[in-house]
Every structure is written in structure tokens, then in C-alpha cells.
Short mmCIF file of C-alpha atoms and ligand atoms in Angstrom, two decimals:
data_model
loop_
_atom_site.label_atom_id
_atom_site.label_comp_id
_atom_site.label_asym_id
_atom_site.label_seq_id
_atom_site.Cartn_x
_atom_site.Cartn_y
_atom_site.Cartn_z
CA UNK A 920 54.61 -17.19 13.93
CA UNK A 921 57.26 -14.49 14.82
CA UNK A 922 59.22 -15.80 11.27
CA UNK A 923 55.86 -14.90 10.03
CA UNK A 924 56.42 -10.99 11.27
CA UNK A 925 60.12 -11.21 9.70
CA UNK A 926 61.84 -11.74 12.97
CA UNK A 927 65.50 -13.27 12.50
CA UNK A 928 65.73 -16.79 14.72
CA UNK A 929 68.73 -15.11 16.40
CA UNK A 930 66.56 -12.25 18.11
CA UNK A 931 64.02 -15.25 18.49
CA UNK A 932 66.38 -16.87 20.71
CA UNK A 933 67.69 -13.52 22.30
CA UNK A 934 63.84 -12.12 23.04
CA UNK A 935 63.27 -16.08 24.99
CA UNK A 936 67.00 -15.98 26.86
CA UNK A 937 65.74 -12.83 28.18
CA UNK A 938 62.11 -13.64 28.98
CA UNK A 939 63.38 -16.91 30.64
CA UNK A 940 65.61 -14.37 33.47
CA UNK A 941 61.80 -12.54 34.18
CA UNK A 942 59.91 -15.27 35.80
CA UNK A 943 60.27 -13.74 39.69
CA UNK A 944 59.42 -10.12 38.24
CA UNK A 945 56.39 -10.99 36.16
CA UNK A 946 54.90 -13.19 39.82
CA UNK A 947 55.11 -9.60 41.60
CA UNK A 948 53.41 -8.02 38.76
CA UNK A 949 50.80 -10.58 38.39
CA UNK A 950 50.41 -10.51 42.31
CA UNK A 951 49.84 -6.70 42.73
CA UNK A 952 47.26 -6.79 39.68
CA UNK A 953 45.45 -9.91 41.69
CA UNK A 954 45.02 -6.96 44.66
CA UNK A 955 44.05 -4.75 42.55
CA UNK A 956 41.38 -6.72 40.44
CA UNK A 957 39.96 -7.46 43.52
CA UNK A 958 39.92 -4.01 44.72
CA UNK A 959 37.92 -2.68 41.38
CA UNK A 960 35.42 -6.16 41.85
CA UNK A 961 34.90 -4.76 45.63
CA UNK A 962 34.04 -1.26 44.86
CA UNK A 963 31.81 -2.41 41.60
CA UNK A 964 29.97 -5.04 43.92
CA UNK A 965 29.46 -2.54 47.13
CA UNK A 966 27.64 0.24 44.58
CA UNK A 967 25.49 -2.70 43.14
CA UNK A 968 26.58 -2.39 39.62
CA UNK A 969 23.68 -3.64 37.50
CA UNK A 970 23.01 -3.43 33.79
CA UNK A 971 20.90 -0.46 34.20
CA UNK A 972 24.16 1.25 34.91
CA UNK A 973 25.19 0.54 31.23
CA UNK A 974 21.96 2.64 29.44
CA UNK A 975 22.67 5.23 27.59
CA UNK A 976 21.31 9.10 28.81
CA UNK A 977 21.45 11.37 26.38
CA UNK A 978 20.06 15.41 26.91
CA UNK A 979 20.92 17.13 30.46
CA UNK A 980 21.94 13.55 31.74
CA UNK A 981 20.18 14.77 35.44
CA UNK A 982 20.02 11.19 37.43
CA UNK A 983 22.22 9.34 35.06
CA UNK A 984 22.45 6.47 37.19
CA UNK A 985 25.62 5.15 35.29
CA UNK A 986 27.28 8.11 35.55
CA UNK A 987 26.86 8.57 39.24
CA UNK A 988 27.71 5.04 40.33
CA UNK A 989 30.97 4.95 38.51
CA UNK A 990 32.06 8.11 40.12
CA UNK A 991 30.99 6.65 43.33
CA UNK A 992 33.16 3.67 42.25
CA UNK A 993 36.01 5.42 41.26
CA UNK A 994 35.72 7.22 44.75
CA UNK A 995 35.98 3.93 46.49
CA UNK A 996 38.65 2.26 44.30
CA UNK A 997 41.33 5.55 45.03
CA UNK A 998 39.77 5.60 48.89
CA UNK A 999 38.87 9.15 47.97
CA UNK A 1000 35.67 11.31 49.05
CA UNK A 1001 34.58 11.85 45.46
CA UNK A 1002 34.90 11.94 41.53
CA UNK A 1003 34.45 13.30 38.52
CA UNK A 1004 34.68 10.60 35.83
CA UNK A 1005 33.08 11.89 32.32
CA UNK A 1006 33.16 11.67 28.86
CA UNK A 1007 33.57 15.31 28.66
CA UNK A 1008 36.86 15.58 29.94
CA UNK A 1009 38.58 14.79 26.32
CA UNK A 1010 41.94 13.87 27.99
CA UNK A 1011 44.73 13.77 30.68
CA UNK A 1012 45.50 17.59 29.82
CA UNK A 1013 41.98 18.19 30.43
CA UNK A 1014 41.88 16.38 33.47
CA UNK A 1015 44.85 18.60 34.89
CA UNK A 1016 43.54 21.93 33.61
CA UNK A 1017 40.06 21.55 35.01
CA UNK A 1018 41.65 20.41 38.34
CA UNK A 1019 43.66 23.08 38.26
CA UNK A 1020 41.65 26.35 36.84
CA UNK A 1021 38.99 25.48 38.90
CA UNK A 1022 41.26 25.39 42.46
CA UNK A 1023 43.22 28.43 41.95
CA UNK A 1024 41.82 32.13 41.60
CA UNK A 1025 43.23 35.04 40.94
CA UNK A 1026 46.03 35.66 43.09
CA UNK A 1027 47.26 32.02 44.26
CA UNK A 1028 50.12 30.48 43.24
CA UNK A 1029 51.34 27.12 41.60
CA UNK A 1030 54.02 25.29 42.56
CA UNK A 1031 56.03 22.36 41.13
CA UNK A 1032 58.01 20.39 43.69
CA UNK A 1033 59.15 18.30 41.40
CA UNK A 1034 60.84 19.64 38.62
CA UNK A 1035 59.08 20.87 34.94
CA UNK A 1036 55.66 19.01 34.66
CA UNK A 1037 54.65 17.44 31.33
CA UNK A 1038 54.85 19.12 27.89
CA UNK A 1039 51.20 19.98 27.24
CA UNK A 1040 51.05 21.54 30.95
CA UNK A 1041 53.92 23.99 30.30
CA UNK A 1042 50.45 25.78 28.10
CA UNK A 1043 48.19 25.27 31.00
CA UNK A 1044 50.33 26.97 32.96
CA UNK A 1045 51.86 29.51 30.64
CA UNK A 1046 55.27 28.89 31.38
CA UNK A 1047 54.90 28.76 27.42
CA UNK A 1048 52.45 31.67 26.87
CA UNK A 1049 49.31 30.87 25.51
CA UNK A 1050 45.51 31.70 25.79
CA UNK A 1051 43.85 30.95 28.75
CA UNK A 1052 46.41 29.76 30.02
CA UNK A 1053 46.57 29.73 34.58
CA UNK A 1054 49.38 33.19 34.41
CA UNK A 1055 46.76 35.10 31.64
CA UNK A 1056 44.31 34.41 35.17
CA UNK A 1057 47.19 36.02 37.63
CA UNK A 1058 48.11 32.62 38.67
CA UNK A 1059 51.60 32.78 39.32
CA UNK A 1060 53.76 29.57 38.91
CA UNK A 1061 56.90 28.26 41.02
CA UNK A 1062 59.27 25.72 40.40
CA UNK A 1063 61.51 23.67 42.56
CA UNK A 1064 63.75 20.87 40.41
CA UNK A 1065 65.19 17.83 41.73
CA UNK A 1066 68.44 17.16 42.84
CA UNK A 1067 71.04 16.01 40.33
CA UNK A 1068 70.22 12.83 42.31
CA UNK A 1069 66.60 12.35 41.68
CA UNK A 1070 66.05 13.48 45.57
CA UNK A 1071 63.56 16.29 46.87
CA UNK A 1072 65.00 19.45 47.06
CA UNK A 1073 63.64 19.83 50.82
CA UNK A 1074 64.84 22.88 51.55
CA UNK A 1075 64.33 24.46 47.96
CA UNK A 1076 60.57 23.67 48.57
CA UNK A 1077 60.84 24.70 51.97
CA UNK A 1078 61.78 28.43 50.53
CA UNK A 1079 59.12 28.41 47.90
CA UNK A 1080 56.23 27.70 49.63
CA UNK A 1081 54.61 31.25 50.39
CA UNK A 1082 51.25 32.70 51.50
CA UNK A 1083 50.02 32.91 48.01
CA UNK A 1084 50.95 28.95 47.52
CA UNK A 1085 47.59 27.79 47.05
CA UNK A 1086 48.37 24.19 44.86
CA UNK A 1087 51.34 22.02 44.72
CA UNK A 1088 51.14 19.62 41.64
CA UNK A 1089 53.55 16.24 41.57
CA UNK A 1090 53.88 14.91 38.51
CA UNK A 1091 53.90 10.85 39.35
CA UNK A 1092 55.34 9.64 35.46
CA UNK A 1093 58.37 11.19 34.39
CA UNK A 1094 56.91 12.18 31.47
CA UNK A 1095 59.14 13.43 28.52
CA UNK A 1096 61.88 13.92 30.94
CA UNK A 1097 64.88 11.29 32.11
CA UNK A 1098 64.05 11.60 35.67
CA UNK A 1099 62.64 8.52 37.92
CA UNK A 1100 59.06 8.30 38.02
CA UNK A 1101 58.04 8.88 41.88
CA UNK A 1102 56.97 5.55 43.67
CA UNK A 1103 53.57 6.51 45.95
CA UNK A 1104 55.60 5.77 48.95
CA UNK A 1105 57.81 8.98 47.67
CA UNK A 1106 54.81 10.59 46.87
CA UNK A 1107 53.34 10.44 50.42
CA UNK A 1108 56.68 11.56 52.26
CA UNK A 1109 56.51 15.09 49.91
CA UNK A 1110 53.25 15.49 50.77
CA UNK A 1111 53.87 15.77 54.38
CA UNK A 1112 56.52 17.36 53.95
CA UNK A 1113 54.80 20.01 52.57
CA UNK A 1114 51.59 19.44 54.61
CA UNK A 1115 53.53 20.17 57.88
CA UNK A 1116 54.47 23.42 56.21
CA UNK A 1117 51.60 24.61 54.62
CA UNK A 1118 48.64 22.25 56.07
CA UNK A 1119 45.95 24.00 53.56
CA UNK A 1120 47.57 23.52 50.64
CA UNK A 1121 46.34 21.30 47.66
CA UNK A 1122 48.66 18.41 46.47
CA UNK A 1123 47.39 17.49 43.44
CA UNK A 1124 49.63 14.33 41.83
CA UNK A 1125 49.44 13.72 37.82
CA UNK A 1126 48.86 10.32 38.15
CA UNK A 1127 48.28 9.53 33.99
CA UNK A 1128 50.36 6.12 33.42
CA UNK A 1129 50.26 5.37 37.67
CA UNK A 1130 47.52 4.08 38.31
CA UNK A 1131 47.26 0.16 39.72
CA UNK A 1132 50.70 0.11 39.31
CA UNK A 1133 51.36 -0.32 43.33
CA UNK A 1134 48.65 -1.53 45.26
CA UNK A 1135 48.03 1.73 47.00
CA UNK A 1136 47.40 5.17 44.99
CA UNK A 1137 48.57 8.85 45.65
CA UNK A 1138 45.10 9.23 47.27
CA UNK A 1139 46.05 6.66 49.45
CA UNK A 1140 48.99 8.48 51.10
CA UNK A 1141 47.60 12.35 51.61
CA UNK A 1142 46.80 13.69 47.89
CA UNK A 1143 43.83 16.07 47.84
CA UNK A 1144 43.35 15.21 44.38
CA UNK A 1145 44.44 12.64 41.75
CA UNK A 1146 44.51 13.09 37.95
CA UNK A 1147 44.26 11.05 34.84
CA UNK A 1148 43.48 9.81 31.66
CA UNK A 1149 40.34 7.44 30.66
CA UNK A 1150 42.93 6.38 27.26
CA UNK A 1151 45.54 5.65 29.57
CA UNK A 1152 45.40 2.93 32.54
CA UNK A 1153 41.89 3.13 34.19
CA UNK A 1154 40.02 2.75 30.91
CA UNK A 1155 42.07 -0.78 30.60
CA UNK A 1156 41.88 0.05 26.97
CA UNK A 1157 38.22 -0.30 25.95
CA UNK A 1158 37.26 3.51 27.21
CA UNK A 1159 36.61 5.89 23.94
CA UNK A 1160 37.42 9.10 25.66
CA UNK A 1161 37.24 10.73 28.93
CA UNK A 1162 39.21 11.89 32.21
CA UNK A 1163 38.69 11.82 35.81
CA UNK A 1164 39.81 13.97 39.04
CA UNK A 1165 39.11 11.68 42.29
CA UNK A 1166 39.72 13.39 45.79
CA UNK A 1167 38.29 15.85 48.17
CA UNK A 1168 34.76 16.69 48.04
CA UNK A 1169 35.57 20.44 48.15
CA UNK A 1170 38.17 19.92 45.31
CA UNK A 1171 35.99 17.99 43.14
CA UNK A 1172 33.14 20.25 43.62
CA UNK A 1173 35.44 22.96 42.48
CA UNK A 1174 36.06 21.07 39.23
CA UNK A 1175 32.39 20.24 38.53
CA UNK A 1176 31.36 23.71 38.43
CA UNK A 1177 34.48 24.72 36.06
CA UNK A 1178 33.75 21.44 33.50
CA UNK A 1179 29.79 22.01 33.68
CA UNK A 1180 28.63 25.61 34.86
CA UNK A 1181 28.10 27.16 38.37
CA UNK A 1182 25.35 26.03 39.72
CA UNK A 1183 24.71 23.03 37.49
CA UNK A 1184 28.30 21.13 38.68
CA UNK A 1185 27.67 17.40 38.59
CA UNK A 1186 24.29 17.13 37.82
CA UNK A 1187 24.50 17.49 34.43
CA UNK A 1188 26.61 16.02 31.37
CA UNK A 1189 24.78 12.87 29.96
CA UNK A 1190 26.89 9.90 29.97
CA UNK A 1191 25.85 9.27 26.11
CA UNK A 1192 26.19 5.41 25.85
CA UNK A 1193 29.79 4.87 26.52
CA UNK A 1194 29.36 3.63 30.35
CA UNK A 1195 29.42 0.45 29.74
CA UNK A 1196 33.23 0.57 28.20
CA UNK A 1197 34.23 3.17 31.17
CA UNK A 1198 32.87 0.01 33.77
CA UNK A 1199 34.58 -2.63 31.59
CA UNK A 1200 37.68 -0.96 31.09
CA UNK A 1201 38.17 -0.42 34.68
CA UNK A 1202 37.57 -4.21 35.34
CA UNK A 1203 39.83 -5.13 32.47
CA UNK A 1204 42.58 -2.04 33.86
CA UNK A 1205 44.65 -3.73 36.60
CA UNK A 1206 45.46 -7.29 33.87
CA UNK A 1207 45.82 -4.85 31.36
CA UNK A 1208 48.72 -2.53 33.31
CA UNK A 1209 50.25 -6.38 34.36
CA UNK A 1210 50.68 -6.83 30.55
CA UNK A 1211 52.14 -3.41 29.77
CA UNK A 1212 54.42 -3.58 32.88
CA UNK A 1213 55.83 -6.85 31.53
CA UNK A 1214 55.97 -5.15 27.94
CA UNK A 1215 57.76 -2.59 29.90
CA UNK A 1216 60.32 -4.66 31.93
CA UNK A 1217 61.28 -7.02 28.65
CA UNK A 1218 62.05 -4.26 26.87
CA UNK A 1219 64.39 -2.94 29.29
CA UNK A 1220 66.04 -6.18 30.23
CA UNK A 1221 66.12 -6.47 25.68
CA UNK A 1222 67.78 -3.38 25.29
CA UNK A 1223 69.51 -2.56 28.33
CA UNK A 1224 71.84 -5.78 27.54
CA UNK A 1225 72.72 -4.07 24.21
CA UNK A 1226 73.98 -1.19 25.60
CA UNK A 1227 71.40 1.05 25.63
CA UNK A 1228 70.62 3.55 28.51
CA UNK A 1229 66.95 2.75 29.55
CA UNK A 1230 65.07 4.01 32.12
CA UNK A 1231 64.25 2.59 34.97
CA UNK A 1232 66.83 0.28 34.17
CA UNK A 1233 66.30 -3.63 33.87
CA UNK A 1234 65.70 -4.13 37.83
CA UNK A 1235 64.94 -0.90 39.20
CA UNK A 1236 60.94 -1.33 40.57
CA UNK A 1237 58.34 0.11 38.95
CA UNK A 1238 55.99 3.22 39.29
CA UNK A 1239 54.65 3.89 36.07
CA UNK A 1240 54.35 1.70 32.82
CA UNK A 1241 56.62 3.83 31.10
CA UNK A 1242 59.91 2.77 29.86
CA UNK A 1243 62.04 4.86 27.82
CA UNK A 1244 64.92 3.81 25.84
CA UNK A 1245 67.85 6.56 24.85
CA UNK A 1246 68.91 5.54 21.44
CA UNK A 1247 71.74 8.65 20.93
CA UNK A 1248 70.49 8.97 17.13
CA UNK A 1249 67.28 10.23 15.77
CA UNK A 1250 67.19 7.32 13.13
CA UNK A 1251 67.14 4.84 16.69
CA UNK A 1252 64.26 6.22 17.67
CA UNK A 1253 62.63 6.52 14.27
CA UNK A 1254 63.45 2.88 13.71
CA UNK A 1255 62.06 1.67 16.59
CA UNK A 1256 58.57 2.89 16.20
CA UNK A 1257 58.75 1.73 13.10
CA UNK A 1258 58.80 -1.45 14.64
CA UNK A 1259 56.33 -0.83 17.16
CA UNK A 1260 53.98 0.50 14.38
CA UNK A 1261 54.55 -2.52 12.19
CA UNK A 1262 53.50 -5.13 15.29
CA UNK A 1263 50.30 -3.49 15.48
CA UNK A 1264 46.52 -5.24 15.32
CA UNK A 1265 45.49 -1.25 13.60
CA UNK A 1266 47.15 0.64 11.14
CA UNK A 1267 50.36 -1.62 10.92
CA UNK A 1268 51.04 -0.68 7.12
CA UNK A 1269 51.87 2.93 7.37
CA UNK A 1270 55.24 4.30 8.79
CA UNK A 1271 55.11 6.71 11.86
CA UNK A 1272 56.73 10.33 10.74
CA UNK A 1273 58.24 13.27 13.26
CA UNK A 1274 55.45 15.87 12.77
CA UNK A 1275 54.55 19.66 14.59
CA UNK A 1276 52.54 17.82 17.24
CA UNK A 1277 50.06 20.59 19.19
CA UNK A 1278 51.52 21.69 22.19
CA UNK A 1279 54.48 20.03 21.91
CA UNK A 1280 57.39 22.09 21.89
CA UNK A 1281 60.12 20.02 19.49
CA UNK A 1282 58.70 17.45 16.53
CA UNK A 1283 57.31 14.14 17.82
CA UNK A 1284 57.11 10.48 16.53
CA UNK A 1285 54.45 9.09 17.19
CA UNK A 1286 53.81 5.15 16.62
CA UNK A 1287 50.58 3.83 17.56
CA UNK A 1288 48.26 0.90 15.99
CA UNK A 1289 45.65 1.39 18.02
CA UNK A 1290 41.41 0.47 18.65
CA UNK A 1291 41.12 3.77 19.99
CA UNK A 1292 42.78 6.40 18.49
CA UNK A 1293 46.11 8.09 20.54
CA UNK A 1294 45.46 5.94 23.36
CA UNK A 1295 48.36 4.82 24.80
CA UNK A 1296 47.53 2.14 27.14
CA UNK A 1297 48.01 0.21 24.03
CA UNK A 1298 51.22 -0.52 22.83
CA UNK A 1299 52.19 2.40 21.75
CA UNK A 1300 55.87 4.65 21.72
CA UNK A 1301 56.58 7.94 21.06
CA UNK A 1302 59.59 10.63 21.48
CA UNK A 1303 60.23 14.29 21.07
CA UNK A 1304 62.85 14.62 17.94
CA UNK A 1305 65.53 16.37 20.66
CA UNK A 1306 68.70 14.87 22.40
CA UNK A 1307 69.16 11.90 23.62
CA UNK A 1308 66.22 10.55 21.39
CA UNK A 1309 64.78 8.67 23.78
CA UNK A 1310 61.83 6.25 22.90
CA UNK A 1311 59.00 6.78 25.83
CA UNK A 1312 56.73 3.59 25.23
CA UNK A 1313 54.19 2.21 27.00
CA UNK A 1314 51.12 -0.05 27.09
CA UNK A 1315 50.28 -3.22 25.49
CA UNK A 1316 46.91 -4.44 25.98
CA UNK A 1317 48.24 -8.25 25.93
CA UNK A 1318 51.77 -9.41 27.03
CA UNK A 1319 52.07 -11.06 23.70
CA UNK A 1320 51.26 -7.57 21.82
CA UNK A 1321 53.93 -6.25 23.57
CA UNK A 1322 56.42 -8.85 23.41
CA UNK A 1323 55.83 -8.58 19.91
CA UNK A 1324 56.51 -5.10 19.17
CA UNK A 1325 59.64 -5.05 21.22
CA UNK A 1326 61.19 -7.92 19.04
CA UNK A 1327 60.26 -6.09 16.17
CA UNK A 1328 61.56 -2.65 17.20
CA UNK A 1329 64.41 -5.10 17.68
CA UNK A 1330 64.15 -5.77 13.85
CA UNK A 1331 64.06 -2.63 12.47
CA UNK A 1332 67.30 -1.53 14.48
CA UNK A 1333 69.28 -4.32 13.70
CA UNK A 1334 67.86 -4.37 9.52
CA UNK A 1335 68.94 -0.36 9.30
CA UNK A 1336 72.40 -1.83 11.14
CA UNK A 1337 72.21 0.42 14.56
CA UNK A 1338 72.59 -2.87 17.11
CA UNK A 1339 76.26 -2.66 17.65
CA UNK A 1340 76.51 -5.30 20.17
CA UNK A 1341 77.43 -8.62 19.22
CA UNK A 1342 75.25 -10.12 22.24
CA UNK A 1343 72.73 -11.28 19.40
C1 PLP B 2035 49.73 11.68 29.06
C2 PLP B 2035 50.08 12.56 30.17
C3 PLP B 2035 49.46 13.79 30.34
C4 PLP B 2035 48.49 14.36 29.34
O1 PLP B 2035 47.49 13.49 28.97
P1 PLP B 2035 46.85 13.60 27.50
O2 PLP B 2035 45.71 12.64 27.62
O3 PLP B 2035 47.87 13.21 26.54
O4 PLP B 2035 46.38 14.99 27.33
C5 PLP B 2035 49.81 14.54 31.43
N1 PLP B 2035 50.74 14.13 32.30
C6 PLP B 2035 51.37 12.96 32.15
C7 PLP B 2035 52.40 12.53 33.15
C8 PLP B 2035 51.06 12.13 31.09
O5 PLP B 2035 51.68 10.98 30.96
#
């Protein structure tokens, strides 16, 4: 079948000498998404899930019983006091401004302990101005990087945290950027940290592309509130849309109020017929980020042998299901989501271009072949057009999807002659 996709025998061969070195990895992935399966079946079985849960409400949505029992489920899964899972949170970006706008008032300040958060955030913020943005508000914004060693700066974020520090946001994925992606374990030793400074302030982690991952969540280790994307992990890949903030009751109330109106907070927003993909997704979530984290570590054990920089690199654990590949030269990365394009179940005829992306600050490439559309817990890969064109890809709703793509992007390098190494 793969001579069927147009993939030489010799990267055949290469793709199974380097699947046949994974078997001890891919046991400790399946093992932690065993915990985790169990730990979504526990929480769906103590809120007695029934089909009633999957009707559709439509109008005001007041006692949408679906609605309310996955947030109580989502509550349970992150061992959090409550959440806001909806349809009417449109995305991750959402997710993080709601959680944000609606924490911080006039007066407060922001800070990043760990370095420039994600692209579309530097907007929320207004460390790119924009409207509506937090500093439009008088929300003023700090920023401590990381060490050119990929260590806290302790005593950077010692000297930023001030009486007006209201949130501290930690970014969990790296993101666009080439810096490690923070295991929980890290996670929970800034927190106190900066809890034994400042014991009232908010840490907020960005979890998109984290979560079930590890077998225990930011929430799990002192987070106030956790953030992501319905299109990314939790919504296993069969979720149409949505976002959700799980933490502290106070927190979440916060962001009710901002996403609905005050007064009205949770009680409205009718769940309009896609429950039953937000339950399923979440069932199918902890397999589905198994498969992408094996996408993730073949690819870097593929391309890492070649010579290519990828990050993490082939053994380094893992804390997101984001790999990123540096491929020096724009055509690299082009050629490589061509490949992951061309491996796809959706769209796998047409041939991913750099475009002006919204709220992205350079051109991006984009390749995606996906059921739902920019969702990138399926295979997808994508890269800002800037140096060291690095592929970020992630996802794969099936091992075999991903597995796939990689040997194509494989394909595509080694057809436009960019695969230098003789290895194949
Ligand atoms: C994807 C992502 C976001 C933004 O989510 P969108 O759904 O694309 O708006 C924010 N932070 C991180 C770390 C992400 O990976």
C-alpha cells in the first residue's frame, strides 16, 4: 500500500528500521493513555452520563443537562473545582482571552514567567497593539524569558512580581518558539515558586496540545486555571468547535460572566446539538494523543537520524504532542507539508501555500487534510515562513495516519533532492 502513495522501498525500509528501535517508547505511551482512558471512563460514569446528555437545547439553553454534566466532567477529569466547556468559545485564543479579560481589571498586571507566549496572544495582550486588546484595558504586561538553558529565571521572576501582579500565565507547549515544552512536574515547581511569593496570584497554564499527555495535569500540581482547545487534544478529534477553562470556582465564575453576560454567567448558552461529539471526543482523546505522540516520536527518531535538528529530540520525554523539525530552508519546510497534505483522508489534492495568516506576525504554511476544519489534533503541520523554518506538526488521529504522512514528508524532501544524508 505505501508503493501505492509513491513511497520509494528504500524509505519503506528506513520508516520500519526506525519503527522497529520504538517498541519500549510506544509501551509508555500506550500505558499513560490506559490511565488516562480510565480516568475520563471514571469521571463520565460518577456524573451518570446517559443519552439524555446527548439532546440537543437550542434557545437560552437554561438546564441544558448536557452542557452541565460535561463541565462537571471536565471538572473531575483535571481534579479542578469547575468548568466552562462550550461551543461558544470558538478556539484556544478564545479560551485564553476570556480567562484572561475576565481575571484582570483595570490596573493589574500580566506576567509571563516563561518567556513570549504564543503568536495569537501577543494581540490579546497588546504586546502587538490591537483592539481590545488586555493594555487598551490598562492591563499592563511583564515578561521574564528563560535562561539560555531552558531553566526558570528564579530570580528574574522573583524581581517582577509586584503588587499590581494580579495573573501569571505559563505557556505549557512551546508553541512557535524552539524552547522545551514544560513537563507538569516543571510546571508545579514555578508555581510554588511563585505561590510562596505572591500566594494570591493566578497561575493560569496554556495547556492547548498538553493535555493527557502525563497522567497528571497542570491542575493537578497548583494551577488556578487551565486552558485549551476543543480542536486540539480533549475533543480527541470528533469535537466541531469549542474551548474550555477548568479551575477555581472564583476563576471560572469570572469567565462565565465575561463569555455570557453579568448576571446570566453559566446559565445560559445552549449546547446546540454538538454534545454528543464534545462526550465522544473526550472518550476517544487519551488513544487519540497515544497515536499523535507516536506520530510525534517517529518523526523525530526519522529525521533526527538525517541530520536534522528536531525538537525534543529522538529520546528526550514528552510534554506536548508537538514536534518540530528545523529544516534551514524555506523549500524544507514547504516540502514537507506538502507531504503531510498529500497523506491526508481530506483535501489531499491541493498543495499547502505560505499565506498572511490573521494574527500571525510572518507568512504561515499551513498543511492540514482534515474532518474538521484547522483542527490540529489531526495530522496536521504548520510553520511561520522565518528562520530556521521549522516544521511544528502535530496530531494524527491514527498511528497509521501519521506514520503515513511522515514517510511521505519523507518523499517530497528526498523527490525535490533536500535529504543529504546517505543513511537512506
Ligand atoms: C493552538 C494554541 C493556542 C491558540 O489556539 P487556537 O485554537 O489556534 O486559537 C494557544 N496557545 C498554544 C500553546 C497553542 O498551541
Amino acid at each position: 500500500m505505501y508503493k501505492e502513495f509513491g513511497i520509494d522501498d528504500k524509505i519503506i525500509e528506513y520508516g520500519k528500521k526506525i519503527e522497529a528501535k520504538l517498541e519500549e517508547r510506544f509501551k509508555a505511551i500506550d500505558e499513560v493513555a490506559e490511565y488516562n482512558q480510565l480516568k475520563v471512563i471514571a469521571a463520565m460514569q460518577k456524573n451518570k452520563v446517559s443519552v439524555e446528555c446527548f439532546n440537543t437545547a437550542t434557545g437560552y439553553g437554561y438546564d441544558d443537562v448536557g452542557r452541565d454534566t460535561l463541565e462537571h466532567i471536565y471538572a473531575d477529569v483535571f481534579h479542578t473545582e469547575d468548568a466552562l466547556v462550550r461551543p461558544q468559545i470558538t478556539c484556544g485564543t478564545h479560551a485564553l482571552a476570556l480567562a484572561l479579560m475576565s481575571n484582570l481589571r483595570p490596573g493589574d498586571e500580566l506576567l509571563s514567567p516563561v518567556g513570549k507566549p504564543y503568536d495569537t496572544l501577543e494581540e490579546v495582550i497588546g504586546i502587538r497593539p490591537s483592539k481590545g486588546s488586555l493594555a487598551e484595558y490598562g492591563i499592563t504586561y511583564a515578561q521574564v524569558d528563560l535562561l539560555e538553558n531552558g531553566d526558570f529565571d528564579f530570580d528574574g521572576i522573583r524581581n517582577a512580581i509586584n503588587d499590581k501582579t494580579k495573573l501569571v500565565t505559563i505557556q505549557r507547549s512551546k508553541g512557535y518558539a524552539s524552547r522545551p515544552t514544560l513537563s507538569v512536574e516543571r510546571i508545579g515547581q514555578l508555581i510554588s515558586f511563585i505561590k510562596e511569593i505572591k500566594p494570591d496570584v493566578i497561575c493560569m497554564v496554556d495547556n492547548c496540545y498538553g493535555e493527557f499527555v502525563e497522567k497528571i495535569e497542570p491542575s493537578d500540581v497548583g494551577a488556578d486555571m487551565i486552558v485549551g482547545s476543543l480542536i486540539k487534544n480533549p475533543g480527541g478529534g470528533l469535537a466541531p468547535i469549542g474551548g474550555y477553562i477548568a479551575g477555581k470556582k472564583e476563576c471560572i465564575e469570572n469567565a462565565a460572566y465575561r463569555l455570557t453576560s453579568p448576571g446570566l454567567g453559566k446559565e445560559v448558552g445552549a449546547s446546540l446539538g454538538v454534545m454528543q461529539s464534545f462526550y465522544q471526543g473526550l472518550f476517544f482523546a487519551p488513544t487519540v494523543v497515544a497515536s499523535a505522540l507516536k506520530t510525534a516520536v517517529f518523526a523525530a527518531n526519522v529525521f533526527e537520524n538525517l541530520g536534522y535538528k528536531v525538537i525534543p529530540n529522538s529520546t528526550e520525554s514528552r510534554h506536548d504532542i508537538i514536534q518540530a523539525i528545523e529544516f534551514n530552508k524555506p523549500e524544507g519546510l514547504i516540502k514537507f507539508c506538502e507531504g503531510i497534505q498529500a497523506a491526508a483522508p481530506v483535501d489531499s489534492y491541493v498543495t499547502p501555500e505560505p499565506w498572511d495568516m490573521p494574527g500571525y506576525d510572518d507568512q504561515v504554511i499551513m498543511a492540514a487534510g482534515a474532518f474538521v476544519q484547522g483542527s490540529s489534533i489531526e495530522l496536521s503541520a504548520d510553520g511561520p515562513l522565518r528562520e530556521p523554518y521549522t516544521a511544528f506538526f502535530q496530531g494524527g488521529l491514527t498511528w497509521y495516519h501519521g506514520k503515513l504522512g511522515i514517510l511521505m514528508g519523507l518523499q517530497k524532501l528526498c523527490d525535490a533532492n533536500l535529504v543529504m544524508d546517505m543513511q537512506l
